[in-house]
């Protein structure tokens, strides 16, 4: 037909169930299975067909069915309980934040992608899941928090395998009227719009409002009539297009995102950039201060003092960097707006890289983010170490461990990924308020009171549900690809509920080594086809549309799954999303992860499996390096790095097979009791991982380590028209100007050998070149087996410094002397990034 327009007819809900519409527009339902069941019961087919979307379900269900359930006493009873729980959640005053940080300042959180639920596909993978979970726990904890992102009309992509197992991508336009979003309104009641100049065009954005429990998310949308067709596509696809599109999207997220907050009167005392995509918010915030009368450098100090940057990428190639001429096209007008030179602005992002064999200065989003913040963190302990080493060139003369990049280990939102069956079981031994105390490690010890039979019964229910899901998905795929009737029928026998089942699901980046399992096919065949102790595997994951090596991994697994000895025992599912992820983490017996250490920044899928009692079998990288305790799962390989990647792959594959055959399989199929039983490992997985890797713990860490201190320091530097920020900016300018003219010499009387507890005299002579001696820290630095000790030298007031430096332990010491400029109000001792060694 020739469509001339569309109209959405909203359902008329009977009074007795009228609040189903209200609930549908708050993603509280996304982590509340009992709430989802209310919509599923209206029409299971509609619920499944439209990705479990309550809004769309209400639109599609016939009025007669609504009237039917409105008169059903059992349905009304469940409805009343869900709404009572919802009201209690939304109205709760005694939240964690109210008890622990009652005066906490508001946080504005920026991320390119968010994964809240499969019905809102504006995410690609782990970064989005992390951001979505962060929002959910911010709501649970009751912290003042607003998230900002983009509404991608075509999402990431739908993944379909052809008959040869090659990944194909399709993009479907979302119908916004069927999503749980509403137009954001200004105080005058008008639909909120902001604009930003990108290059030589003014791009307009509509702002959508998304409610996630108690918090609010703002989503930017350029698909509005005021924009050109090309600009309407800026929010079409996540991570689609070339570098030019990405730069424009980053301007939109950062600049328009700040303007959206301002237009809607939403305060922010702390600004949290989740990855470098959001770094350009620093442009707009600096412009605001310059427009208010501050000079550029004072404005930068003021902005940076209230900004946190979280980096997720442990490899240099994964950090966006753009040529200067490309940035000129899209932010060329910004130096003038900031009352700065192009050189001054670009210096904040400069990262010299080898392009085509030549050193080229590039505009690095990560370097800009680091320079526009005064706090930064990686997402696991090991990733913090990797990040400090990766970015230490920004701090010339500093040792790697001194680089001011900390870490907050990622978590996952327990209630989103823990099955209702497991939640019900946990509720029999945990306190009534356990869902509000997820980070309480002592509380989780009650899991020891669950019997072996209770655990195995619940896990069998979850496993059967997963197998039913896998068979249905595989049947759909076979039918779509024109498989024979026999092949379609064979999907009914895929997998066995009695076999040890191992899951592997994630983004198919090559460093994640999805095919490591197949390094020795003969040995794998013996493991899979053991007559008494069979093992089966379920895979899922997407490769980036431009990542052909990643797609080749998918195809290799698919082809192996079609070989006679593996058919029905190795399965790879298409279109990995949150729905698939929930089924797998809830239904498998073991979660497998084998990235090439140390390239896994954190990972979170294994955490979710452990919440459901599925132990991890993983390389000691990312979160598992901290999570593994020898009782709650198994390691793959050694805690080391390799110079030869083939040697590393061989070693890790051997470890994988050996532990699987000799430790995991015997324990799973064995009849041992106590600490040697499978149930013991399951209990340990639940009780150790659930609190330590809950998103609740993660957000509390952010509050205590970063949000509260950053808010305090930001307020201090911004007070009195940024007086302290102005002083620091001026001081940095003076010190950097004089630093080349300073000198430092030192002497240490070091005996050939010494006894623990003895001291050695160290002296230094400084030419401060006009810098106040009180603003120079001169210190001896002792390096013993990689551990640094700093001993301040005392100023005598005439340019000489001295101290008796203690040698407290036995060992070989290296002794050095350095000076660095410090002044009250700095975020860390290396903030000036000036170090001079004698």
Tab-separated table of N, CA and C in Angstrom, residues 637-710:
chain	number	residue	atom	x	y	z
A	637	UNK	N	45.728	-21.630	32.115
A	637	UNK	CA	47.064	-21.089	31.894
A	637	UNK	C	47.668	-20.495	33.151
A	638	UNK	N	48.743	-19.763	32.924
A	638	UNK	CA	49.494	-19.175	34.020
A	638	UNK	C	49.270	-17.668	34.057
A	639	UNK	N	49.580	-17.104	35.208
A	639	UNK	CA	49.432	-15.660	35.383
A	639	UNK	C	50.704	-14.966	34.895
A	640	UNK	N	50.817	-14.924	33.555
A	640	UNK	CA	52.017	-14.357	32.947
A	640	UNK	C	51.688	-13.930	31.519
A	641	UNK	N	52.618	-13.171	30.914
A	641	UNK	CA	52.489	-12.794	29.520
A	641	UNK	C	53.542	-13.540	28.708
A	642	UNK	N	53.312	-13.610	27.393
A	642	UNK	CA	54.201	-14.342	26.490
A	642	UNK	C	54.673	-13.412	25.373
A	643	UNK	N	55.912	-13.621	24.945
A	643	UNK	CA	56.432	-12.875	23.797
A	643	UNK	C	55.930	-13.481	22.496
A	644	UNK	N	55.749	-14.796	22.465
A	644	UNK	CA	55.315	-15.510	21.268
A	644	UNK	C	53.847	-15.916	21.450
A	645	UNK	N	52.966	-15.379	20.606
A	645	UNK	CA	51.530	-15.613	20.767
A	645	UNK	C	51.171	-17.073	20.506
A	646	UNK	N	51.862	-17.722	19.581
A	646	UNK	CA	51.600	-19.136	19.326
A	646	UNK	C	51.936	-19.997	20.532
A	647	UNK	N	53.030	-19.655	21.191
A	647	UNK	CA	53.407	-20.383	22.404
A	647	UNK	C	52.338	-20.178	23.477
A	648	UNK	N	51.852	-18.944	23.579
A	648	UNK	CA	50.801	-18.652	24.553
A	648	UNK	C	49.540	-19.456	24.239
A	649	UNK	N	49.140	-19.487	22.976
A	649	UNK	CA	47.935	-20.223	22.593
A	649	UNK	C	48.093	-21.720	22.860
A	650	UNK	N	49.261	-22.258	22.538
A	650	UNK	CA	49.505	-23.676	22.794
A	650	UNK	C	49.432	-23.986	24.293
A	651	UNK	N	50.072	-23.138	25.085
A	651	UNK	CA	50.103	-23.365	26.534
A	651	UNK	C	48.703	-23.271	27.133
A	652	UNK	N	47.954	-22.282	26.713
A	652	UNK	CA	46.614	-22.107	27.269
A	652	UNK	C	45.664	-23.209	26.801
A	653	UNK	N	45.794	-23.632	25.550
A	653	UNK	CA	44.946	-24.723	25.061
A	653	UNK	C	45.245	-26.007	25.821
A	654	UNK	N	46.523	-26.288	26.041
A	654	UNK	CA	46.895	-27.486	26.796
A	654	UNK	C	46.297	-27.422	28.204
A	655	UNK	N	46.417	-26.258	28.838
A	655	UNK	CA	45.866	-26.091	30.182
A	655	UNK	C	44.366	-26.309	30.181
A	656	UNK	N	43.698	-25.763	29.158
A	656	UNK	CA	42.242	-25.900	29.058
A	656	UNK	C	41.839	-27.378	29.018
A	657	UNK	N	42.451	-28.136	28.116
A	657	UNK	CA	42.106	-29.555	27.985
A	657	UNK	C	42.439	-30.320	29.266
A	658	UNK	N	43.616	-30.039	29.809
A	658	UNK	CA	44.082	-30.801	30.971
A	658	UNK	C	43.163	-30.598	32.173
A	659	UNK	N	42.838	-29.355	32.464
A	659	UNK	CA	41.988	-29.085	33.638
A	659	UNK	C	40.578	-29.601	33.408
A	660	UNK	N	40.090	-29.447	32.181
A	660	UNK	CA	38.748	-29.945	31.887
A	660	UNK	C	38.667	-31.456	32.116
A	661	UNK	N	39.647	-32.186	31.581
A	661	UNK	CA	39.628	-33.649	31.683
A	661	UNK	C	39.907	-34.156	33.088
A	662	UNK	N	40.826	-33.493	33.787
A	662	UNK	CA	41.323	-34.055	35.048
A	662	UNK	C	40.704	-33.437	36.305
A	663	UNK	N	40.138	-32.264	36.193
A	663	UNK	CA	39.567	-31.597	37.369
A	663	UNK	C	38.056	-31.395	37.252
A	664	UNK	N	37.643	-30.754	36.152
A	664	UNK	CA	36.244	-30.342	36.056
A	664	UNK	C	35.321	-31.536	35.814
A	665	UNK	N	35.601	-32.306	34.773
A	665	UNK	CA	34.719	-33.430	34.437
A	665	UNK	C	34.601	-34.424	35.594
A	666	UNK	N	35.705	-34.841	36.214
A	666	UNK	CA	35.559	-35.770	37.345
A	666	UNK	C	34.724	-35.199	38.494
A	667	UNK	N	34.875	-33.916	38.759
A	667	UNK	CA	34.112	-33.322	39.860
A	667	UNK	C	32.631	-33.257	39.503
A	668	UNK	N	32.329	-32.865	38.262
A	668	UNK	CA	30.923	-32.733	37.863
A	668	UNK	C	30.201	-34.074	37.932
A	669	UNK	N	30.844	-35.115	37.439
A	669	UNK	CA	30.197	-36.428	37.382
A	669	UNK	C	30.443	-37.277	38.626
A	670	UNK	N	31.308	-36.785	39.515
A	670	UNK	CA	31.662	-37.583	40.683
A	670	UNK	C	30.564	-37.624	41.734
A	671	UNK	N	30.754	-38.499	42.697
A	671	UNK	CA	29.790	-38.672	43.779
A	671	UNK	C	30.349	-38.196	45.118
A	672	UNK	N	31.452	-37.469	45.075
A	672	UNK	CA	32.060	-37.009	46.325
A	672	UNK	C	31.149	-36.013	47.037
A	673	UNK	N	31.336	-35.933	48.337
A	673	UNK	CA	30.574	-34.976	49.137
A	673	UNK	C	31.532	-33.971	49.760
A	674	UNK	N	30.968	-32.982	50.421
A	674	UNK	CA	31.795	-31.986	51.104
A	674	UNK	C	32.567	-31.114	50.131
A	675	UNK	N	33.785	-30.752	50.515
A	675	UNK	CA	34.585	-29.820	49.711
A	675	UNK	C	34.954	-30.389	48.348
A	676	UNK	N	34.892	-31.695	48.167
A	676	UNK	CA	35.253	-32.306	46.884
A	676	UNK	C	34.069	-32.416	45.937
A	677	UNK	N	32.906	-31.932	46.361
A	677	UNK	CA	31.693	-32.094	45.552
A	677	UNK	C	31.505	-30.955	44.565
A	678	UNK	N	30.717	-31.247	43.546
A	678	UNK	CA	30.348	-30.208	42.578
A	678	UNK	C	29.538	-29.110	43.265
A	679	UNK	N	28.644	-29.504	44.156
A	679	UNK	CA	27.800	-28.519	44.837
A	679	UNK	C	28.639	-27.533	45.646
A	680	UNK	N	29.758	-27.993	46.192
A	680	UNK	CA	30.629	-27.082	46.947
A	680	UNK	C	31.163	-25.982	46.030
A	681	UNK	N	31.593	-26.355	44.829
A	681	UNK	CA	32.091	-25.357	43.883
A	681	UNK	C	30.984	-24.386	43.490
A	682	UNK	N	29.777	-24.912	43.293
A	682	UNK	CA	28.632	-24.064	42.946
A	682	UNK	C	28.357	-23.067	44.064
A	683	UNK	N	28.328	-23.550	45.302
A	683	UNK	CA	28.084	-22.635	46.427
A	683	UNK	C	29.166	-21.562	46.497
A	684	UNK	N	30.414	-21.970	46.340
A	684	UNK	CA	31.512	-21.008	46.432
A	684	UNK	C	31.427	-19.971	45.314
A	685	UNK	N	31.017	-20.397	44.126
A	685	UNK	CA	30.853	-19.441	43.026
A	685	UNK	C	29.813	-18.389	43.385
A	686	UNK	N	28.689	-18.839	43.936
A	686	UNK	CA	27.615	-17.905	44.282
A	686	UNK	C	28.046	-16.972	45.401
A	687	UNK	N	28.573	-17.542	46.478
A	687	UNK	CA	28.799	-16.722	47.665
A	687	UNK	C	30.014	-15.814	47.543
A	688	UNK	N	30.995	-16.171	46.704
A	688	UNK	CA	32.160	-15.296	46.561
A	688	UNK	C	31.968	-14.245	45.477
A	689	UNK	N	31.332	-14.623	44.372
A	689	UNK	CA	31.212	-13.691	43.243
A	689	UNK	C	30.023	-12.749	43.369
A	690	UNK	N	28.939	-13.205	43.959
A	690	UNK	CA	27.728	-12.375	44.013
A	690	UNK	C	27.958	-11.035	44.705
A	691	UNK	N	28.613	-10.984	45.862
A	691	UNK	CA	28.828	-9.671	46.482
A	691	UNK	C	29.998	-8.897	45.879
A	692	UNK	N	31.118	-9.583	45.657
A	692	UNK	CA	32.325	-8.873	45.221
A	692	UNK	C	32.187	-8.316	43.816
A	693	UNK	N	31.361	-8.959	42.984
A	693	UNK	CA	31.236	-8.506	41.605
A	693	UNK	C	29.802	-8.077	41.283
A	694	UNK	N	29.109	-7.667	42.331
A	694	UNK	CA	27.804	-7.040	42.113
A	694	UNK	C	28.013	-5.623	41.602
A	695	UNK	N	27.117	-5.168	40.748
A	695	UNK	CA	27.179	-3.771	40.314
A	695	UNK	C	26.963	-2.836	41.488
A	696	UNK	N	26.229	-3.314	42.493
A	696	UNK	CA	26.017	-2.498	43.678
A	696	UNK	C	27.362	-2.167	44.335
A	697	UNK	N	28.237	-3.193	44.475
A	697	UNK	CA	29.575	-2.941	45.019
A	697	UNK	C	30.344	-1.982	44.138
A	698	UNK	N	30.231	-2.162	42.819
A	698	UNK	CA	30.973	-1.295	41.914
A	698	UNK	C	30.550	0.156	42.066
A	699	UNK	N	29.251	0.415	42.078
A	699	UNK	CA	28.784	1.805	42.169
A	699	UNK	C	29.143	2.394	43.531
A	700	UNK	N	29.065	1.596	44.588
A	700	UNK	CA	29.493	2.092	45.904
A	700	UNK	C	30.972	2.476	45.853
A	701	UNK	N	31.792	1.667	45.185
A	701	UNK	CA	33.208	2.015	45.025
A	701	UNK	C	33.364	3.352	44.310
A	702	UNK	N	32.604	3.540	43.245
A	702	UNK	CA	32.687	4.818	42.530
A	702	UNK	C	32.277	5.980	43.432
A	703	UNK	N	31.217	5.783	44.201
A	703	UNK	CA	30.763	6.849	45.095
A	703	UNK	C	31.861	7.206	46.085
A	704	UNK	N	32.423	6.196	46.745
A	704	UNK	CA	33.366	6.454	47.824
A	704	UNK	C	34.747	6.874	47.330
A	705	UNK	N	35.223	6.249	46.241
A	705	UNK	CA	36.565	6.537	45.754
A	705	UNK	C	36.625	7.759	44.856
A	706	UNK	N	35.527	8.051	44.165
A	706	UNK	CA	35.587	9.102	43.151
A	706	UNK	C	34.488	10.155	43.274
A	707	UNK	N	33.218	9.767	43.267
A	707	UNK	CA	32.153	10.768	43.182
A	707	UNK	C	32.200	11.776	44.336
A	708	UNK	N	32.308	11.280	45.563
A	708	UNK	CA	32.295	12.194	46.707
A	708	UNK	C	33.554	13.065	46.747
A	709	UNK	N	34.772	12.486	46.622
A	709	UNK	CA	35.962	13.353	46.630
A	709	UNK	C	36.011	14.330	45.453
A	710	UNK	N	35.578	13.876	44.281
A	710	UNK	CA	35.601	14.772	43.112
A	710	UNK	C	34.652	15.937	43.314
